[in-house]
XYZ file of C-alpha atoms in Angstrom:
344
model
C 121.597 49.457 34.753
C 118.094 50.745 35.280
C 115.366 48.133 36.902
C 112.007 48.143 35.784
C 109.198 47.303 38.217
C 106.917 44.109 37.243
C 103.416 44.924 37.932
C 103.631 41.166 39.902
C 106.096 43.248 42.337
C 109.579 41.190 40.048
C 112.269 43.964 39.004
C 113.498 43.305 35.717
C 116.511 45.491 33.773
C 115.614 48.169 31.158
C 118.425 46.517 28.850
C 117.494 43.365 26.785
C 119.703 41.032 24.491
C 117.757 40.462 21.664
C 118.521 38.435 18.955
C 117.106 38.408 14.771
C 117.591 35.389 12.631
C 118.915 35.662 8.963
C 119.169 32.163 7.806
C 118.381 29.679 5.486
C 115.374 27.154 6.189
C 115.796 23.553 5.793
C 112.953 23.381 3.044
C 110.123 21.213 3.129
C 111.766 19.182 5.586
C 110.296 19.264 9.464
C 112.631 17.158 11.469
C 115.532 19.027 10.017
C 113.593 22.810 10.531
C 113.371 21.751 14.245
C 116.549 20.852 14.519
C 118.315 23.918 12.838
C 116.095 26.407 15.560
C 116.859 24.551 18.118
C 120.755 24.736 17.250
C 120.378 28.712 16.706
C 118.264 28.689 20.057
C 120.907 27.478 21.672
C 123.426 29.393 20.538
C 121.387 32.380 20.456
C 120.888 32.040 24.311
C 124.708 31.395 25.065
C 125.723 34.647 23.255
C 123.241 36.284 25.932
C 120.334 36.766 24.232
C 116.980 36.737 26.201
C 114.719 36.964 23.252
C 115.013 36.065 19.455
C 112.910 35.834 16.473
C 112.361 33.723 13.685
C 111.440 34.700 9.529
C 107.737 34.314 8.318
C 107.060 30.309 7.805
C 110.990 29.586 8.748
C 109.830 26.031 9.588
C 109.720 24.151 6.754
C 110.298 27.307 4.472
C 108.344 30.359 2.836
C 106.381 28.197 0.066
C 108.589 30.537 -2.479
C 106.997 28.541 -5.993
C 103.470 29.914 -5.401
C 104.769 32.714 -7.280
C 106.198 30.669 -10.150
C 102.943 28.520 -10.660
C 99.568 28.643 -10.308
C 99.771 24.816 -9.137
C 102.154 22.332 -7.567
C 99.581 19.400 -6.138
C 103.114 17.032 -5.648
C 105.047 19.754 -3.626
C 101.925 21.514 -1.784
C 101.444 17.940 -0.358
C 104.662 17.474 0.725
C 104.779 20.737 1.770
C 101.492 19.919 4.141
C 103.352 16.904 5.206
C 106.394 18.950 6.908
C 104.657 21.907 8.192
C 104.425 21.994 11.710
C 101.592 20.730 14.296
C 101.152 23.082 17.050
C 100.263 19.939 19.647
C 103.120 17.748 18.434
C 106.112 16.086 19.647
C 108.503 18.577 17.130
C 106.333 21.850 18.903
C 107.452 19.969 22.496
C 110.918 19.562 21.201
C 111.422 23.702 20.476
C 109.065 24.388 23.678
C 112.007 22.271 25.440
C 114.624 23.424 24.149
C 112.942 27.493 24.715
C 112.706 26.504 28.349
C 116.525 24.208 28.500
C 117.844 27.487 27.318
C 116.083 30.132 29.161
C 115.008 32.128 26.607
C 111.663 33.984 24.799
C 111.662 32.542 21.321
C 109.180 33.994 18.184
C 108.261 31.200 16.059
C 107.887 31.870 12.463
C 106.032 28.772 10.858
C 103.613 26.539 8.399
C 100.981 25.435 10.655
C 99.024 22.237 9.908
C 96.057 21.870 11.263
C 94.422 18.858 10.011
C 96.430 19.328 6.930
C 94.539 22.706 6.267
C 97.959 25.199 6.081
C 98.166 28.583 8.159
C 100.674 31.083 8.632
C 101.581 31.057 12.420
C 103.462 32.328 14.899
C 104.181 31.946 18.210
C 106.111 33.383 21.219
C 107.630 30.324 23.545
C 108.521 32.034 27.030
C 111.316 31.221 28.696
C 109.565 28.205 30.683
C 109.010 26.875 27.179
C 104.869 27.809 27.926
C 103.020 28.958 24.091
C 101.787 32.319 25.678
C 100.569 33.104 22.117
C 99.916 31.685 19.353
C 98.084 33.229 16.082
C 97.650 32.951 12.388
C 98.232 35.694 9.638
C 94.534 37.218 9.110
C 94.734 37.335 5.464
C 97.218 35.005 3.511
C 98.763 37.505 0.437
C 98.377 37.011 -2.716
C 98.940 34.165 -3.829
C 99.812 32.478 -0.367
C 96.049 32.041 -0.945
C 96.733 28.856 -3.368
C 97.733 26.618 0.325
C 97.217 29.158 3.165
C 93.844 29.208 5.131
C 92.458 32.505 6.804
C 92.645 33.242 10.444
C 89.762 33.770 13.394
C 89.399 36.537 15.428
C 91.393 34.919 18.352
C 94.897 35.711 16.327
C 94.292 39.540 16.924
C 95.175 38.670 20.264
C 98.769 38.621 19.347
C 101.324 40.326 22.776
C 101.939 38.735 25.119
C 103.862 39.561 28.986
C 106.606 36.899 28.880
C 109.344 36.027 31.579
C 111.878 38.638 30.862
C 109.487 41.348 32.083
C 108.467 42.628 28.810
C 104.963 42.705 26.184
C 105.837 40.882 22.936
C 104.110 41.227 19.939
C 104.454 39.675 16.614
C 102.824 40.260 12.920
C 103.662 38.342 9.308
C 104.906 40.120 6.551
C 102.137 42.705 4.813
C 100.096 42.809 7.966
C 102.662 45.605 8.666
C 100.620 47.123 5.521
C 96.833 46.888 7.543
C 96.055 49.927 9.625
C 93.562 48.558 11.686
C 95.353 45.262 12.332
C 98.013 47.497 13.262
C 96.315 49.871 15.492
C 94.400 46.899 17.085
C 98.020 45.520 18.004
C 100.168 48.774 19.418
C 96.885 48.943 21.429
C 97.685 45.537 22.954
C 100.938 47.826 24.465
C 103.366 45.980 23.359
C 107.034 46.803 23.849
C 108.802 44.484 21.699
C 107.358 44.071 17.959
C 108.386 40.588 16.150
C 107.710 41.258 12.331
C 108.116 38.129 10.424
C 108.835 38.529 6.605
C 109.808 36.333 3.904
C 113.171 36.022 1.589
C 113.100 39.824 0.289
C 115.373 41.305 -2.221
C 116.052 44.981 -3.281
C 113.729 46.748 -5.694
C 115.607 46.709 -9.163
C 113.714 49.646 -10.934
C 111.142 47.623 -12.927
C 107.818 47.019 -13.158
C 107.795 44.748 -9.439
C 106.430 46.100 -6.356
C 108.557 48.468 -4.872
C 106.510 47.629 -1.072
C 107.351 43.620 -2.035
C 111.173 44.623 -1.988
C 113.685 44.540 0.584
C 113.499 48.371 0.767
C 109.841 48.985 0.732
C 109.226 45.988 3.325
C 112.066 47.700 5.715
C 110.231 51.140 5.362
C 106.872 49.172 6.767
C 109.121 47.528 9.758
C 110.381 51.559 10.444
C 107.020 52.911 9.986
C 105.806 50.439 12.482
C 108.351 50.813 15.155
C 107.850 54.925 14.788
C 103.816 54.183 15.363
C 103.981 51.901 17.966
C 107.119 53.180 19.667
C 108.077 49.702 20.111
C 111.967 47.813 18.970
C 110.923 45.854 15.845
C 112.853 42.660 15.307
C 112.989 43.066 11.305
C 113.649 39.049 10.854
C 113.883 37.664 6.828
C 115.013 34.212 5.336
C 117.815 33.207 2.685
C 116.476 31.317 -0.273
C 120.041 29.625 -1.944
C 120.640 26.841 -4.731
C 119.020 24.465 -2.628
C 115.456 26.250 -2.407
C 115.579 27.539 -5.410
C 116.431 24.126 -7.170
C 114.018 22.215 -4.646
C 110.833 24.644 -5.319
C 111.944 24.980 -9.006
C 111.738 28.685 -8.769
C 114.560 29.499 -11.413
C 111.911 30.474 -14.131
C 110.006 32.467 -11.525
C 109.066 36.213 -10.957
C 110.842 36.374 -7.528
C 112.829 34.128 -5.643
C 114.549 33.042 -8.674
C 118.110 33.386 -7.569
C 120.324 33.187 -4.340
C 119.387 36.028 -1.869
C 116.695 37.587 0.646
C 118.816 38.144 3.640
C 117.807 41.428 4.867
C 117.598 41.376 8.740
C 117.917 44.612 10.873
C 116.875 45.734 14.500
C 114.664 49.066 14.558
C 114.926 51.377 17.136
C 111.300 52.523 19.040
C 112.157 55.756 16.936
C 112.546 53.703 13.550
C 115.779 53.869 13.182
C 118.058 51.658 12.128
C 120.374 49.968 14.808
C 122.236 47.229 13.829
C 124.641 46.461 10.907
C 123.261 44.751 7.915
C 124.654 41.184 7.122
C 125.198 40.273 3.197
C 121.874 38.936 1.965
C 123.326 35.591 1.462
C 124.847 35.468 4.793
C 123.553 33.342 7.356
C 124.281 35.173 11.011
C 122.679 36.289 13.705
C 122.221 40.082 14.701
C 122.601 41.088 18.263
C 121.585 44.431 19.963
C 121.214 45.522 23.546
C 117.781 46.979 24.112
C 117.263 50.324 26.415
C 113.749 50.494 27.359
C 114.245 54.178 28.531
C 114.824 54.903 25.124
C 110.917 53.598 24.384
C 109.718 55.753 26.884
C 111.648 58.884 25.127
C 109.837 58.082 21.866
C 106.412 57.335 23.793
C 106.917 60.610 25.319
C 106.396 62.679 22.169
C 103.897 60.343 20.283
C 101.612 57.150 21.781
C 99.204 56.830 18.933
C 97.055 54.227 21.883
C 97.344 56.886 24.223
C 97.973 60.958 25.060
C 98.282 61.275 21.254
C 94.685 59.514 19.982
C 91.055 60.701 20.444
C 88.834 57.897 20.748
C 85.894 60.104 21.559
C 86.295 60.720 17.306
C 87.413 57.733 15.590
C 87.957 53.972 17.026
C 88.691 50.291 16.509
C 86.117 47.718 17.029
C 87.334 44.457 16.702
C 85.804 40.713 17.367
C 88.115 38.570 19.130
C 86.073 35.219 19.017
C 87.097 32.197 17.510
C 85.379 30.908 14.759
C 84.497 27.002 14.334
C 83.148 25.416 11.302
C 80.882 23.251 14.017
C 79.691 24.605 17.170
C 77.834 21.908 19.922
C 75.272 23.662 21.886
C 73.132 21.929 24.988
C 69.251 21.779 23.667
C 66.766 20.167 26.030
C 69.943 17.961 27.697
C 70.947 16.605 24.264
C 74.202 17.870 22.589
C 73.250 19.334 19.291
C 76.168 19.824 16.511
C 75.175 23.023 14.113
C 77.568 23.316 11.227
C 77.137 27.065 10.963
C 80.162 28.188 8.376
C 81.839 31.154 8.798
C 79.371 33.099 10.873
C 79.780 31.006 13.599
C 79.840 33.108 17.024
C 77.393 35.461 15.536
């Protein structure tokens, strides 16, 4: 087995056990969402894994009956209700049971922040420490209807964690935004969490061939052939029970029993793992061989011997943004309410 040198002076192994989640949420219901990652934490870590990852807003649930209905006031509430505080006794209970278990865990979730709704993620390390912690930049679509907008802190999104390797982690179509993208593989990650909802095959009609199963797979592979990093392609089941607790029967997706469509990508894009049925709950395990990364990396680093910043570049504001800021004037406190351009 190969060792890698830490830049601390720790040796770590090029092989990784990583693990990608295929399973069905427990929706709109928080205590039960934290109980049902921690159980597949656990298990996760005693099948050897040292790092796994979670779907897009897998705690409480993808909100799947914005695209049924324009409204749901009853639902959105108690959707708000069971989403997930980041500084909260249920966010102590996974960082716990992250550290209890040794493992790096990607967090897929509905973040309530003052009951305004984002869509989070974060990477636990193995000490159970948040090393990261972000929000998708732009909700899609109609995520818009409950989903807030993110600050310039979540393009900070890699992080080094305890097993010796840069994680990374984007939501769904952000795999679709080139400078979002770029911005990211030039954080050097190594590992790429992407984060999608249930998704479904494309069935030849008038839908979205890049909202399918296939087209969002084929943004996963383009990613991991960019970046040169393993992309841990996680998804979510929607069943009878979502579908009859959303009331998504009558809707334009998510209208019937499916959406399992988890896979592990190669740094080269390939495919590496065996696809479970889409209704499947499971787990999918694969060994990760770092040398392999450096192979790819070899022949293309678009953040490195292959760009030409001297031509084109990223710039990129990292602040965060607060709808108050409190300043020291003359040795009083003064509180501006300055709106979005605050930082400028």
């Amino acid at each position: 087995m190969g060792i890698m040198q830490h830049e601390a002076g720790k040796s770590y192994p090029n092989q990784v056990i990583v693990a990608v989640t295929q399973l069905e949420p427990a929706w709109l219901n928080l205590q039960a969402s934290v109980k049902k990652t921690c159980k597949y934490i656990t298990e996760d870590a005693s099948n050897g894994a040292e790092l796994v990852s979670f779907a897009e807003a897998f705690i409480p649930g993808y909100p799947a009956w914005i695209w049924s209905r324009p409204l749901d006031p009853m639902l959105h509430t108690e959707y708000i209700k069971n989403s997930l505080v980041v500084d909260s006794d249920e966010m102590r209970t996974l960082q716990s049971c992250a550290a209890t278990n040794k493992i790096v865990v990607s967090l897929g979730f509905s973040e309530n922040d003052h009951n305004s709704l984002y869509i989070s993620q974060a990477i636990l390390d193995v000490t159970g420490e948040i090393v990261m912690k972000r929000r998708k930049l732009k909700a899609t679509h109609m995520e818009r209807t409950i989903f807030g907008d993110a600050s310039g802190d979540s393009l900070m999104n890699v992080a080094t964690t305890g097993i010796g390797r840069r994680v990374g982690a984007l939501n769904c179509w952000e795999h679709a935004q080139p400078l979002l993208k770029y911005h990211t593989i030039g954080l050097r990650e190594e590992v790429h969490c992407a984060a999608w909802p249930p998704l479904v095959p494309h069935d030849g009609g008038a839908g979205s061939f890049s909202m399918s199963s296939d087209g969002c797979l084929a943004l996963s592979q383009v990613y991991a052939m960019e970046s040169q990093t393993f992309v841990l392609h996680a998804t979510q089941i929607i069943g009878e029970r979502g579908i009859e607790k959303m009331s998504t029967k009558q809707g334009v997706i998510m209208n019937s029993p499916g959406g399992g469509a988890s896979c592990i990508i190669g740094s080269d894009g390939r495919v590496m793992t065996r696809p479970l049925d889409p209704l499947e709950e499971g787990i999918i395990y694969e060994e990760l061989d770092f040398d392999a990364a450096v192979f790819a990396r070899s022949f293309l680093d678009v953040a490195g011997h292959y760009s030409r910043p001297d031509l084109p570049w990223l710039g990129a504001d990292t602040r965060q943004r607060k709808v108050v800021m409190v300043e020291k004037e003359a040795g009083e406190d003064v509180a501006k309410v300055v709106g979005w351009m605050d930082g400028w």
